[in-house]
mmCIF file with all atom_site columns, C-alpha atoms and ligand atoms in Angstrom:
data_model
loop_
_atom_site.group_PDB
_atom_site.id
_atom_site.type_symbol
_atom_site.label_atom_id
_atom_site.label_alt_id
_atom_site.label_comp_id
_atom_site.label_asym_id
_atom_site.label_entity_id
_atom_site.label_seq_id
_atom_site.pdbx_PDB_ins_code
_atom_site.Cartn_x
_atom_site.Cartn_y
_atom_site.Cartn_z
_atom_site.occupancy
_atom_site.B_iso_or_equiv
_atom_site.pdbx_formal_charge
_atom_site.auth_seq_id
_atom_site.auth_comp_id
_atom_site.auth_asym_id
_atom_site.auth_atom_id
_atom_site.pdbx_PDB_model_num
ATOM   1   C  CA  . UNK O 1 1   ? 51.637 -38.635 57.607 1.00 0.00 ? 1324 UNK O CA  1
ATOM   2   C  CA  . UNK O 1 2   ? 48.354 -36.602 57.473 1.00 0.00 ? 1325 UNK O CA  1
ATOM   3   C  CA  . UNK O 1 3   ? 46.703 -35.999 54.298 1.00 0.00 ? 1326 UNK O CA  1
ATOM   4   C  CA  . UNK O 1 4   ? 48.067 -32.344 54.996 1.00 0.00 ? 1327 UNK O CA  1
ATOM   5   C  CA  . UNK O 1 5   ? 51.359 -31.227 55.218 1.00 0.00 ? 1328 UNK O CA  1
ATOM   6   C  CA  . UNK O 1 6   ? 51.001 -29.101 58.396 1.00 0.00 ? 1329 UNK O CA  1
ATOM   7   C  CA  . UNK O 1 7   ? 52.065 -29.203 61.963 1.00 0.00 ? 1330 UNK O CA  1
ATOM   8   C  CA  . UNK O 1 8   ? 51.411 -31.609 64.077 1.00 0.00 ? 1331 UNK O CA  1
ATOM   9   C  CA  . UNK O 1 9   ? 52.267 -34.093 61.097 1.00 0.00 ? 1332 UNK O CA  1
ATOM   10  C  CA  . UNK O 1 10  ? 49.406 -36.241 62.177 1.00 0.00 ? 1333 UNK O CA  1
ATOM   11  C  CA  . UNK O 1 11  ? 46.221 -35.099 63.643 1.00 0.00 ? 1334 UNK O CA  1
ATOM   12  C  CA  . UNK O 1 12  ? 43.093 -36.537 62.096 1.00 0.00 ? 1335 UNK O CA  1
ATOM   13  C  CA  . UNK O 1 13  ? 40.773 -34.270 64.189 1.00 0.00 ? 1336 UNK O CA  1
ATOM   14  C  CA  . UNK O 1 14  ? 42.616 -31.335 63.002 1.00 0.00 ? 1337 UNK O CA  1
ATOM   15  C  CA  . UNK O 1 15  ? 42.628 -32.117 59.486 1.00 0.00 ? 1338 UNK O CA  1
ATOM   16  C  CA  . UNK O 1 16  ? 38.836 -32.854 59.604 1.00 0.00 ? 1339 UNK O CA  1
ATOM   17  C  CA  . UNK O 1 17  ? 37.982 -29.307 61.404 1.00 0.00 ? 1340 UNK O CA  1
ATOM   18  C  CA  . UNK O 1 18  ? 39.880 -27.500 58.275 1.00 0.00 ? 1341 UNK O CA  1
ATOM   19  C  CA  . UNK O 1 19  ? 38.613 -30.053 55.796 1.00 0.00 ? 1342 UNK O CA  1
ATOM   20  C  CA  . UNK O 1 20  ? 35.142 -28.960 56.925 1.00 0.00 ? 1343 UNK O CA  1
ATOM   21  C  CA  . UNK O 1 21  ? 35.615 -25.396 56.439 1.00 0.00 ? 1344 UNK O CA  1
ATOM   22  C  CA  . UNK O 1 22  ? 36.914 -25.727 52.820 1.00 0.00 ? 1345 UNK O CA  1
ATOM   23  C  CA  . UNK O 1 23  ? 33.990 -28.188 52.114 1.00 0.00 ? 1346 UNK O CA  1
ATOM   24  C  CA  . UNK O 1 24  ? 31.789 -25.597 53.607 1.00 0.00 ? 1347 UNK O CA  1
ATOM   25  C  CA  . UNK O 1 25  ? 33.329 -22.776 51.284 1.00 0.00 ? 1348 UNK O CA  1
ATOM   26  C  CA  . UNK O 1 26  ? 32.780 -25.001 48.065 1.00 0.00 ? 1349 UNK O CA  1
ATOM   27  C  CA  . UNK O 1 27  ? 29.163 -25.750 49.289 1.00 0.00 ? 1350 UNK O CA  1
ATOM   28  C  CA  . UNK O 1 28  ? 28.556 -21.808 49.684 1.00 0.00 ? 1351 UNK O CA  1
ATOM   29  C  CA  . UNK O 1 29  ? 30.080 -20.783 46.372 1.00 0.00 ? 1352 UNK O CA  1
ATOM   30  C  CA  . UNK O 1 30  ? 27.859 -23.378 44.766 1.00 0.00 ? 1353 UNK O CA  1
ATOM   31  C  CA  . UNK O 1 31  ? 24.688 -22.292 46.363 1.00 0.00 ? 1354 UNK O CA  1
ATOM   32  C  CA  . UNK O 1 32  ? 25.453 -18.684 45.718 1.00 0.00 ? 1355 UNK O CA  1
ATOM   33  C  CA  . UNK O 1 33  ? 26.269 -19.330 41.881 1.00 0.00 ? 1356 UNK O CA  1
ATOM   34  C  CA  . UNK O 1 34  ? 23.029 -21.209 41.658 1.00 0.00 ? 1357 UNK O CA  1
ATOM   35  C  CA  . UNK O 1 35  ? 20.920 -18.187 43.605 1.00 0.00 ? 1358 UNK O CA  1
ATOM   36  C  CA  . UNK O 1 36  ? 22.648 -15.438 41.816 1.00 0.00 ? 1359 UNK O CA  1
ATOM   37  C  CA  . UNK O 1 37  ? 24.428 -16.462 38.803 1.00 0.00 ? 1360 UNK O CA  1
ATOM   38  C  CA  . UNK O 1 38  ? 26.403 -13.197 38.330 1.00 0.00 ? 1361 UNK O CA  1
ATOM   39  C  CA  . UNK O 1 39  ? 27.347 -12.988 41.825 1.00 0.00 ? 1362 UNK O CA  1
ATOM   40  C  CA  . UNK O 1 40  ? 30.917 -13.709 41.877 1.00 0.00 ? 1363 UNK O CA  1
ATOM   41  C  CA  . UNK O 1 41  ? 31.411 -11.383 38.787 1.00 0.00 ? 1364 UNK O CA  1
ATOM   42  C  CA  . UNK O 1 42  ? 29.680 -8.636  40.439 1.00 0.00 ? 1365 UNK O CA  1
ATOM   43  C  CA  . UNK O 1 43  ? 31.915 -9.121  43.405 1.00 0.00 ? 1366 UNK O CA  1
ATOM   44  C  CA  . UNK O 1 44  ? 34.783 -9.286  41.536 1.00 0.00 ? 1367 UNK O CA  1
ATOM   45  C  CA  . UNK O 1 45  ? 33.967 -5.750  39.688 1.00 0.00 ? 1368 UNK O CA  1
ATOM   46  C  CA  . UNK O 1 46  ? 31.985 -3.627  42.240 1.00 0.00 ? 1369 UNK O CA  1
ATOM   47  C  CA  . UNK O 1 47  ? 33.408 -2.794  46.305 1.00 0.00 ? 1370 UNK O CA  1
ATOM   48  C  CA  . UNK O 1 48  ? 30.668 -0.089  47.342 1.00 0.00 ? 1371 UNK O CA  1
ATOM   49  C  CA  . UNK O 1 49  ? 29.506 -1.198  51.055 1.00 0.00 ? 1372 UNK O CA  1
ATOM   50  C  CA  . UNK O 1 50  ? 27.003 1.351   52.517 1.00 0.00 ? 1373 UNK O CA  1
ATOM   51  C  CA  . UNK O 1 51  ? 28.277 0.460   56.202 1.00 0.00 ? 1374 UNK O CA  1
ATOM   52  C  CA  . UNK O 1 52  ? 31.581 0.490   57.898 1.00 0.00 ? 1375 UNK O CA  1
ATOM   53  C  CA  . UNK O 1 53  ? 31.202 -1.723  61.285 1.00 0.00 ? 1376 UNK O CA  1
ATOM   54  C  CA  . UNK O 1 54  ? 34.268 -1.916  63.883 1.00 0.00 ? 1377 UNK O CA  1
ATOM   55  C  CA  . UNK O 1 55  ? 33.008 -4.915  65.873 1.00 0.00 ? 1378 UNK O CA  1
ATOM   56  C  CA  . UNK O 1 56  ? 34.764 -7.584  68.316 1.00 0.00 ? 1379 UNK O CA  1
ATOM   57  C  CA  . UNK O 1 57  ? 36.541 -10.648 67.069 1.00 0.00 ? 1380 UNK O CA  1
ATOM   58  C  CA  . UNK O 1 58  ? 34.169 -12.574 69.530 1.00 0.00 ? 1381 UNK O CA  1
ATOM   59  C  CA  . UNK O 1 59  ? 33.266 -15.987 67.014 1.00 0.00 ? 1382 UNK O CA  1
ATOM   60  C  CA  . UNK O 1 60  ? 29.586 -15.581 68.219 1.00 0.00 ? 1383 UNK O CA  1
ATOM   61  C  CA  . UNK O 1 61  ? 28.740 -12.278 66.583 1.00 0.00 ? 1384 UNK O CA  1
ATOM   62  C  CA  . UNK O 1 62  ? 29.253 -12.789 62.631 1.00 0.00 ? 1385 UNK O CA  1
ATOM   63  C  CA  . UNK O 1 63  ? 27.790 -9.188  61.867 1.00 0.00 ? 1386 UNK O CA  1
ATOM   64  C  CA  . UNK O 1 64  ? 27.098 -10.335 58.158 1.00 0.00 ? 1387 UNK O CA  1
ATOM   65  C  CA  . UNK O 1 65  ? 25.125 -13.260 59.050 1.00 0.00 ? 1388 UNK O CA  1
ATOM   66  C  CA  . UNK O 1 66  ? 23.256 -11.472 62.319 1.00 0.00 ? 1389 UNK O CA  1
ATOM   67  C  CA  . UNK O 1 67  ? 22.417 -8.760  59.965 1.00 0.00 ? 1390 UNK O CA  1
ATOM   68  C  CA  . UNK O 1 68  ? 21.057 -10.887 57.007 1.00 0.00 ? 1391 UNK O CA  1
ATOM   69  C  CA  . UNK O 1 69  ? 23.655 -8.889  54.720 1.00 0.00 ? 1392 UNK O CA  1
ATOM   70  C  CA  . UNK O 1 70  ? 24.769 -10.410 51.536 1.00 0.00 ? 1393 UNK O CA  1
ATOM   71  C  CA  . UNK O 1 71  ? 28.830 -9.932  50.524 1.00 0.00 ? 1394 UNK O CA  1
ATOM   72  C  CA  . UNK O 1 72  ? 29.247 -6.583  49.477 1.00 0.00 ? 1395 UNK O CA  1
ATOM   73  C  CA  . UNK O 1 73  ? 27.440 -4.459  51.961 1.00 0.00 ? 1396 UNK O CA  1
ATOM   74  C  CA  . UNK O 1 74  ? 29.420 -4.432  55.382 1.00 0.00 ? 1397 UNK O CA  1
ATOM   75  C  CA  . UNK O 1 75  ? 32.703 -3.288  55.409 1.00 0.00 ? 1398 UNK O CA  1
ATOM   76  C  CA  . UNK O 1 76  ? 34.272 -5.237  58.520 1.00 0.00 ? 1399 UNK O CA  1
ATOM   77  C  CA  . UNK O 1 77  ? 36.936 -3.718  60.776 1.00 0.00 ? 1400 UNK O CA  1
ATOM   78  C  CA  . UNK O 1 78  ? 37.407 -6.532  63.822 1.00 0.00 ? 1401 UNK O CA  1
ATOM   79  C  CA  . UNK O 1 79  ? 39.556 -6.210  66.777 1.00 0.00 ? 1402 UNK O CA  1
ATOM   80  C  CA  . UNK O 1 80  ? 39.368 -7.272  70.658 1.00 0.00 ? 1403 UNK O CA  1
ATOM   81  C  CA  . UNK O 1 81  ? 36.583 -5.196  72.345 1.00 0.00 ? 1404 UNK O CA  1
ATOM   82  C  CA  . UNK O 1 82  ? 35.645 -3.312  68.813 1.00 0.00 ? 1405 UNK O CA  1
ATOM   83  C  CA  . UNK O 1 83  ? 38.511 -0.460  70.049 1.00 0.00 ? 1406 UNK O CA  1
ATOM   84  C  CA  . UNK O 1 84  ? 39.036 2.885   67.918 1.00 0.00 ? 1407 UNK O CA  1
ATOM   85  C  CA  . UNK O 1 85  ? 42.638 3.380   69.164 1.00 0.00 ? 1408 UNK O CA  1
ATOM   86  C  CA  . UNK O 1 86  ? 44.706 6.417   68.019 1.00 0.00 ? 1409 UNK O CA  1
ATOM   87  C  CA  . UNK O 1 87  ? 48.165 4.210   67.908 1.00 0.00 ? 1410 UNK O CA  1
ATOM   88  C  CA  . UNK O 1 88  ? 46.372 1.597   65.893 1.00 0.00 ? 1411 UNK O CA  1
ATOM   89  C  CA  . UNK O 1 89  ? 47.274 2.367   62.447 1.00 0.00 ? 1412 UNK O CA  1
ATOM   90  C  CA  . UNK O 1 90  ? 45.287 -0.528  61.393 1.00 0.00 ? 1413 UNK O CA  1
ATOM   91  C  CA  . UNK O 1 91  ? 41.958 1.473   62.493 1.00 0.00 ? 1414 UNK O CA  1
ATOM   92  C  CA  . UNK O 1 92  ? 42.889 4.486   60.705 1.00 0.00 ? 1415 UNK O CA  1
ATOM   93  C  CA  . UNK O 1 93  ? 43.606 3.001   57.648 1.00 0.00 ? 1416 UNK O CA  1
ATOM   94  C  CA  . UNK O 1 94  ? 40.063 1.722   57.526 1.00 0.00 ? 1417 UNK O CA  1
ATOM   95  C  CA  . UNK O 1 95  ? 38.612 4.979   58.285 1.00 0.00 ? 1418 UNK O CA  1
ATOM   96  C  CA  . UNK O 1 96  ? 40.669 6.381   55.510 1.00 0.00 ? 1419 UNK O CA  1
ATOM   97  C  CA  . UNK O 1 97  ? 39.647 3.577   53.086 1.00 0.00 ? 1420 UNK O CA  1
ATOM   98  C  CA  . UNK O 1 98  ? 36.029 2.941   53.993 1.00 0.00 ? 1421 UNK O CA  1
ATOM   99  C  CA  . UNK O 1 99  ? 35.134 6.591   54.709 1.00 0.00 ? 1422 UNK O CA  1
ATOM   100 C  CA  . UNK O 1 100 ? 37.276 8.632   52.100 1.00 0.00 ? 1423 UNK O CA  1
ATOM   101 C  CA  . UNK O 1 101 ? 37.546 6.274   49.401 1.00 0.00 ? 1424 UNK O CA  1
ATOM   102 C  CA  . UNK O 1 102 ? 34.639 4.098   49.416 1.00 0.00 ? 1425 UNK O CA  1
ATOM   103 C  CA  . UNK O 1 103 ? 32.156 5.945   50.603 1.00 0.00 ? 1426 UNK O CA  1
ATOM   104 C  CA  . UNK O 1 104 ? 30.422 4.314   53.184 1.00 0.00 ? 1427 UNK O CA  1
ATOM   105 C  CA  . UNK O 1 105 ? 27.527 6.116   54.465 1.00 0.00 ? 1428 UNK O CA  1
ATOM   106 C  CA  . UNK O 1 106 ? 27.165 4.686   57.959 1.00 0.00 ? 1429 UNK O CA  1
ATOM   107 C  CA  . UNK O 1 107 ? 29.853 4.187   60.441 1.00 0.00 ? 1430 UNK O CA  1
ATOM   108 C  CA  . UNK O 1 108 ? 28.783 1.808   63.257 1.00 0.00 ? 1431 UNK O CA  1
ATOM   109 C  CA  . UNK O 1 109 ? 30.588 0.795   66.384 1.00 0.00 ? 1432 UNK O CA  1
ATOM   110 C  CA  . UNK O 1 110 ? 29.143 -2.224  67.795 1.00 0.00 ? 1433 UNK O CA  1
ATOM   111 C  CA  . UNK O 1 111 ? 29.680 -4.074  71.034 1.00 0.00 ? 1434 UNK O CA  1
ATOM   112 C  CA  . UNK O 1 112 ? 28.298 -6.994  72.275 1.00 0.00 ? 1435 UNK O CA  1
ATOM   113 C  CA  . UNK O 1 113 ? 27.041 -8.603  75.723 1.00 0.00 ? 1436 UNK O CA  1
ATOM   114 C  CA  . UNK O 1 114 ? 29.359 -11.427 77.416 1.00 0.00 ? 1437 UNK O CA  1
ATOM   115 C  CA  . UNK O 1 115 ? 32.442 -9.934  75.346 1.00 0.00 ? 1438 UNK O CA  1
ATOM   116 C  CA  . UNK O 1 116 ? 35.818 -11.951 76.927 1.00 0.00 ? 1439 UNK O CA  1
ATOM   117 C  CA  . UNK O 1 117 ? 37.998 -8.448  76.210 1.00 0.00 ? 1440 UNK O CA  1
ATOM   118 C  CA  . UNK O 1 118 ? 35.715 -6.453  78.340 1.00 0.00 ? 1441 UNK O CA  1
ATOM   119 C  CA  . UNK O 1 119 ? 35.313 -9.155  80.848 1.00 0.00 ? 1442 UNK O CA  1
ATOM   120 C  CA  . UNK O 1 120 ? 39.072 -9.475  80.846 1.00 0.00 ? 1443 UNK O CA  1
ATOM   121 C  CA  . UNK O 1 121 ? 39.381 -5.659  81.346 1.00 0.00 ? 1444 UNK O CA  1
ATOM   122 C  CA  . UNK O 1 122 ? 37.487 -5.959  84.907 1.00 0.00 ? 1445 UNK O CA  1
ATOM   123 C  CA  . UNK O 1 123 ? 40.041 -8.719  85.873 1.00 0.00 ? 1446 UNK O CA  1
ATOM   124 C  CA  . UNK O 1 124 ? 43.590 -8.441  87.030 1.00 0.00 ? 1447 UNK O CA  1
ATOM   125 C  CA  . UNK O 1 125 ? 45.718 -7.372  84.057 1.00 0.00 ? 1448 UNK O CA  1
ATOM   126 C  CA  . UNK O 1 126 ? 46.480 -10.580 81.880 1.00 0.00 ? 1449 UNK O CA  1
ATOM   127 C  CA  . UNK O 1 127 ? 49.574 -8.700  80.824 1.00 0.00 ? 1450 UNK O CA  1
ATOM   128 C  CA  . UNK O 1 128 ? 51.074 -9.523  77.279 1.00 0.00 ? 1451 UNK O CA  1
ATOM   129 C  CA  . UNK O 1 129 ? 49.392 -7.901  74.478 1.00 0.00 ? 1452 UNK O CA  1
ATOM   130 C  CA  . UNK O 1 130 ? 46.167 -8.912  75.602 1.00 0.00 ? 1453 UNK O CA  1
ATOM   131 C  CA  . UNK O 1 131 ? 47.045 -6.098  78.797 1.00 0.00 ? 1454 UNK O CA  1
ATOM   132 C  CA  . UNK O 1 132 ? 48.100 -3.427  76.501 1.00 0.00 ? 1455 UNK O CA  1
ATOM   133 C  CA  . UNK O 1 133 ? 45.533 -3.912  74.042 1.00 0.00 ? 1456 UNK O CA  1
ATOM   134 C  CA  . UNK O 1 134 ? 42.695 -3.786  76.952 1.00 0.00 ? 1457 UNK O CA  1
ATOM   135 C  CA  . UNK O 1 135 ? 44.458 -1.170  78.688 1.00 0.00 ? 1458 UNK O CA  1
ATOM   136 C  CA  . UNK O 1 136 ? 42.302 1.618   77.685 1.00 0.00 ? 1459 UNK O CA  1
ATOM   137 C  CA  . UNK O 1 137 ? 38.948 -0.428  78.642 1.00 0.00 ? 1460 UNK O CA  1
ATOM   138 C  CA  . UNK O 1 138 ? 40.432 -0.732  81.896 1.00 0.00 ? 1461 UNK O CA  1
ATOM   139 C  CA  . UNK O 1 139 ? 40.963 2.794   82.081 1.00 0.00 ? 1462 UNK O CA  1
ATOM   140 C  CA  . UNK O 1 140 ? 37.468 3.466   81.160 1.00 0.00 ? 1463 UNK O CA  1
ATOM   141 C  CA  . UNK O 1 141 ? 36.085 0.976   83.960 1.00 0.00 ? 1464 UNK O CA  1
ATOM   142 C  CA  . UNK O 1 142 ? 38.506 2.785   86.457 1.00 0.00 ? 1465 UNK O CA  1
ATOM   143 C  CA  . UNK O 1 143 ? 36.790 6.160   85.378 1.00 0.00 ? 1466 UNK O CA  1
ATOM   144 C  CA  . UNK O 1 144 ? 33.510 4.697   86.057 1.00 0.00 ? 1467 UNK O CA  1
ATOM   145 C  CA  . UNK O 1 145 ? 34.351 2.615   89.069 1.00 0.00 ? 1468 UNK O CA  1
ATOM   146 C  CA  . UNK O 1 146 ? 31.496 4.023   91.418 1.00 0.00 ? 1469 UNK O CA  1
ATOM   147 C  CA  . UNK O 1 147 ? 28.863 3.391   88.876 1.00 0.00 ? 1470 UNK O CA  1
ATOM   148 C  CA  . UNK O 1 148 ? 30.157 0.180   87.777 1.00 0.00 ? 1471 UNK O CA  1
ATOM   149 C  CA  . UNK O 1 149 ? 30.859 -1.385  91.483 1.00 0.00 ? 1472 UNK O CA  1
ATOM   150 C  CA  . UNK O 1 150 ? 27.385 -0.272  92.138 1.00 0.00 ? 1473 UNK O CA  1
ATOM   151 C  CA  . UNK O 1 151 ? 26.042 -3.279  89.825 1.00 0.00 ? 1474 UNK O CA  1
ATOM   152 C  CA  . UNK O 1 152 ? 25.867 -6.385  91.508 1.00 0.00 ? 1475 UNK O CA  1
ATOM   153 C  CA  . UNK O 1 153 ? 26.679 -9.237  89.141 1.00 0.00 ? 1476 UNK O CA  1
ATOM   154 C  CA  . UNK O 1 154 ? 29.866 -9.496  87.103 1.00 0.00 ? 1477 UNK O CA  1
ATOM   155 C  CA  . UNK O 1 155 ? 27.952 -10.182 84.006 1.00 0.00 ? 1478 UNK O CA  1
ATOM   156 C  CA  . UNK O 1 156 ? 25.840 -6.814  84.168 1.00 0.00 ? 1479 UNK O CA  1
ATOM   157 C  CA  . UNK O 1 157 ? 29.244 -4.921  85.077 1.00 0.00 ? 1480 UNK O CA  1
ATOM   158 C  CA  . UNK O 1 158 ? 30.869 -6.307  82.026 1.00 0.00 ? 1481 UNK O CA  1
ATOM   159 C  CA  . UNK O 1 159 ? 27.663 -5.271  79.993 1.00 0.00 ? 1482 UNK O CA  1
ATOM   160 C  CA  . UNK O 1 160 ? 27.500 -1.820  81.073 1.00 0.00 ? 1483 UNK O CA  1
ATOM   161 C  CA  . UNK O 1 161 ? 30.988 -1.283  80.429 1.00 0.00 ? 1484 UNK O CA  1
ATOM   162 C  CA  . UNK O 1 162 ? 30.821 -3.072  77.106 1.00 0.00 ? 1485 UNK O CA  1
ATOM   163 C  CA  . UNK O 1 163 ? 27.920 -0.473  76.173 1.00 0.00 ? 1486 UNK O CA  1
ATOM   164 C  CA  . UNK O 1 164 ? 30.254 2.707   77.888 1.00 0.00 ? 1487 UNK O CA  1
ATOM   165 C  CA  . UNK O 1 165 ? 32.736 1.609   75.568 1.00 0.00 ? 1488 UNK O CA  1
ATOM   166 C  CA  . UNK O 1 166 ? 30.863 1.784   72.568 1.00 0.00 ? 1489 UNK O CA  1
ATOM   167 C  CA  . UNK O 1 167 ? 30.554 5.394   73.284 1.00 0.00 ? 1490 UNK O CA  1
ATOM   168 C  CA  . UNK O 1 168 ? 34.001 5.753   74.229 1.00 0.00 ? 1491 UNK O CA  1
ATOM   169 C  CA  . UNK O 1 169 ? 35.137 4.523   70.771 1.00 0.00 ? 1492 UNK O CA  1
ATOM   170 C  CA  . UNK O 1 170 ? 32.866 6.604   68.782 1.00 0.00 ? 1493 UNK O CA  1
ATOM   171 C  CA  . UNK O 1 171 ? 34.409 9.584   70.883 1.00 0.00 ? 1494 UNK O CA  1
ATOM   172 C  CA  . UNK O 1 172 ? 37.633 8.310   69.580 1.00 0.00 ? 1495 UNK O CA  1
ATOM   173 C  CA  . UNK O 1 173 ? 36.534 7.992   66.513 1.00 0.00 ? 1496 UNK O CA  1
ATOM   174 C  CA  . UNK O 1 174 ? 35.467 11.658  66.357 1.00 0.00 ? 1497 UNK O CA  1
ATOM   175 C  CA  . UNK O 1 175 ? 38.932 12.653  66.633 1.00 0.00 ? 1498 UNK O CA  1
ATOM   176 C  CA  . UNK O 1 176 ? 39.965 11.190  63.146 1.00 0.00 ? 1499 UNK O CA  1
ATOM   177 C  CA  . UNK O 1 177 ? 40.070 13.539  59.903 1.00 0.00 ? 1500 UNK O CA  1
ATOM   178 C  CA  . UNK O 1 178 ? 38.493 10.870  57.615 1.00 0.00 ? 1501 UNK O CA  1
ATOM   179 C  CA  . UNK O 1 179 ? 35.722 10.947  60.025 1.00 0.00 ? 1502 UNK O CA  1
ATOM   180 C  CA  . UNK O 1 180 ? 35.240 14.568  60.457 1.00 0.00 ? 1503 UNK O CA  1
ATOM   181 C  CA  . UNK O 1 181 ? 35.648 15.116  57.125 1.00 0.00 ? 1504 UNK O CA  1
ATOM   182 C  CA  . UNK O 1 182 ? 32.447 13.324  55.950 1.00 0.00 ? 1505 UNK O CA  1
ATOM   183 C  CA  . UNK O 1 183 ? 30.402 14.705  59.260 1.00 0.00 ? 1506 UNK O CA  1
ATOM   184 C  CA  . UNK O 1 184 ? 30.597 18.260  57.495 1.00 0.00 ? 1507 UNK O CA  1
ATOM   185 C  CA  . UNK O 1 185 ? 30.251 16.471  53.865 1.00 0.00 ? 1508 UNK O CA  1
ATOM   186 C  CA  . UNK O 1 186 ? 26.776 17.985  52.710 1.00 0.00 ? 1509 UNK O CA  1
ATOM   187 C  CA  . UNK O 1 187 ? 27.126 15.793  49.237 1.00 0.00 ? 1510 UNK O CA  1
ATOM   188 C  CA  . UNK O 1 188 ? 28.205 12.671  51.160 1.00 0.00 ? 1511 UNK O CA  1
ATOM   189 C  CA  . UNK O 1 189 ? 26.616 12.283  54.360 1.00 0.00 ? 1512 UNK O CA  1
ATOM   190 C  CA  . UNK O 1 190 ? 27.988 9.924   57.204 1.00 0.00 ? 1513 UNK O CA  1
ATOM   191 C  CA  . UNK O 1 191 ? 25.647 8.979   60.217 1.00 0.00 ? 1514 UNK O CA  1
ATOM   192 C  CA  . UNK O 1 192 ? 27.189 7.546   63.407 1.00 0.00 ? 1515 UNK O CA  1
ATOM   193 C  CA  . UNK O 1 193 ? 25.575 4.256   65.056 1.00 0.00 ? 1516 UNK O CA  1
ATOM   194 C  CA  . UNK O 1 194 ? 26.298 2.916   68.378 1.00 0.00 ? 1517 UNK O CA  1
ATOM   195 C  CA  . UNK O 1 195 ? 24.949 -0.762  68.387 1.00 0.00 ? 1518 UNK O CA  1
ATOM   196 C  CA  . UNK O 1 196 ? 24.605 -3.748  71.309 1.00 0.00 ? 1519 UNK O CA  1
ATOM   197 C  CA  . UNK O 1 197 ? 24.702 -7.184  70.241 1.00 0.00 ? 1520 UNK O CA  1
ATOM   198 C  CA  . UNK O 1 198 ? 22.801 -9.362  72.526 1.00 0.00 ? 1521 UNK O CA  1
ATOM   199 C  CA  . UNK O 1 199 ? 24.289 -12.834 72.549 1.00 0.00 ? 1522 UNK O CA  1
ATOM   200 C  CA  . UNK O 1 200 ? 21.062 -14.320 74.486 1.00 0.00 ? 1523 UNK O CA  1
ATOM   201 C  CA  . UNK O 1 201 ? 18.658 -13.125 71.814 1.00 0.00 ? 1524 UNK O CA  1
ATOM   202 C  CA  . UNK O 1 202 ? 20.696 -12.413 69.092 1.00 0.00 ? 1525 UNK O CA  1
ATOM   203 C  CA  . UNK O 1 203 ? 19.154 -8.883  68.699 1.00 0.00 ? 1526 UNK O CA  1
ATOM   204 C  CA  . UNK O 1 204 ? 20.914 -5.545  68.350 1.00 0.00 ? 1527 UNK O CA  1
ATOM   205 C  CA  . UNK O 1 205 ? 19.842 -2.343  70.456 1.00 0.00 ? 1528 UNK O CA  1
ATOM   206 C  CA  . UNK O 1 206 ? 21.068 0.820   69.072 1.00 0.00 ? 1529 UNK O CA  1
ATOM   207 C  CA  . UNK O 1 207 ? 22.558 2.921   71.816 1.00 0.00 ? 1530 UNK O CA  1
ATOM   208 C  CA  . UNK O 1 208 ? 21.428 6.564   72.049 1.00 0.00 ? 1531 UNK O CA  1
ATOM   209 C  CA  . UNK O 1 209 ? 24.305 8.841   71.454 1.00 0.00 ? 1532 UNK O CA  1
ATOM   210 C  CA  . UNK O 1 210 ? 25.274 11.703  73.591 1.00 0.00 ? 1533 UNK O CA  1
ATOM   211 C  CA  . UNK O 1 211 ? 24.925 14.345  71.018 1.00 0.00 ? 1534 UNK O CA  1
ATOM   212 C  CA  . UNK O 1 212 ? 24.572 17.313  72.988 1.00 0.00 ? 1535 UNK O CA  1
ATOM   213 C  CA  . UNK O 1 213 ? 27.359 16.685  75.148 1.00 0.00 ? 1536 UNK O CA  1
ATOM   214 C  CA  . UNK O 1 214 ? 29.557 15.836  72.482 1.00 0.00 ? 1537 UNK O CA  1
ATOM   215 C  CA  . UNK O 1 215 ? 28.395 18.970  71.133 1.00 0.00 ? 1538 UNK O CA  1
ATOM   216 C  CA  . UNK O 1 216 ? 29.179 20.755  74.412 1.00 0.00 ? 1539 UNK O CA  1
ATOM   217 C  CA  . UNK O 1 217 ? 32.926 19.008  74.852 1.00 0.00 ? 1540 UNK O CA  1
ATOM   218 C  CA  . UNK O 1 218 ? 33.752 20.439  71.327 1.00 0.00 ? 1541 UNK O CA  1
ATOM   219 C  CA  . UNK O 1 219 ? 33.782 16.818  69.802 1.00 0.00 ? 1542 UNK O CA  1
ATOM   220 C  CA  . UNK O 1 220 ? 31.859 17.507  66.813 1.00 0.00 ? 1543 UNK O CA  1
ATOM   221 C  CA  . UNK O 1 221 ? 33.310 19.468  64.023 1.00 0.00 ? 1544 UNK O CA  1
ATOM   222 C  CA  . UNK O 1 222 ? 32.533 23.283  63.075 1.00 0.00 ? 1545 UNK O CA  1
ATOM   223 C  CA  . UNK O 1 223 ? 29.861 23.570  60.140 1.00 0.00 ? 1546 UNK O CA  1
ATOM   224 C  CA  . UNK O 1 224 ? 28.023 20.147  60.659 1.00 0.00 ? 1547 UNK O CA  1
HETATM 225 ZN ZN1 . LIG K 2 .   ? 33.955 -9.312  72.543 1.00 0.00 ? 1491 LIG K ZN1 1
#
């Protein structure tokens, strides 16, 4: 029997991997206490993040780390290909809680280069839940087929689609009452941001948002 009671019964390599995580946590907690003796008392008392960030699940973009954010700053909502889908109550709940209750001041949708979910949307439908989940991205690719097909390399096509996807997800976000209410709330202003995290440099680019097109299309609430 292995030291853990999990399945499979004996697998030293897997045990070592998980022990590494838990040891990492103990090291992190000790170091944090050493630097900020009040850190955990404060964390236990206060939850007032300034940012709601919707990002992809990709393991290579730990948004707290890459933005140098301490715990408590980023309210993170992650799913494959950083989507805002009206049929997904999880994102609606995050909007209602982070925007309505916690009062975050920034809503950021963050895509990234080399995104597996986006790349899968350019290939054959994988079926299953992954296929269902990426269907809207697949549809977005079809809408923009002329522009995407003109790009020579698959990687460039995928990264361009990832950028289009950020804008589309912000458009989806604009339909939520929790988002619209904050856009017209003079007391509690909200800023929207579209970001691309670039794996090759570790840097984030801000995407210019099409405010005038959104205005023309009637996507923005009256009284903004
Ligand atoms: Zn991704």
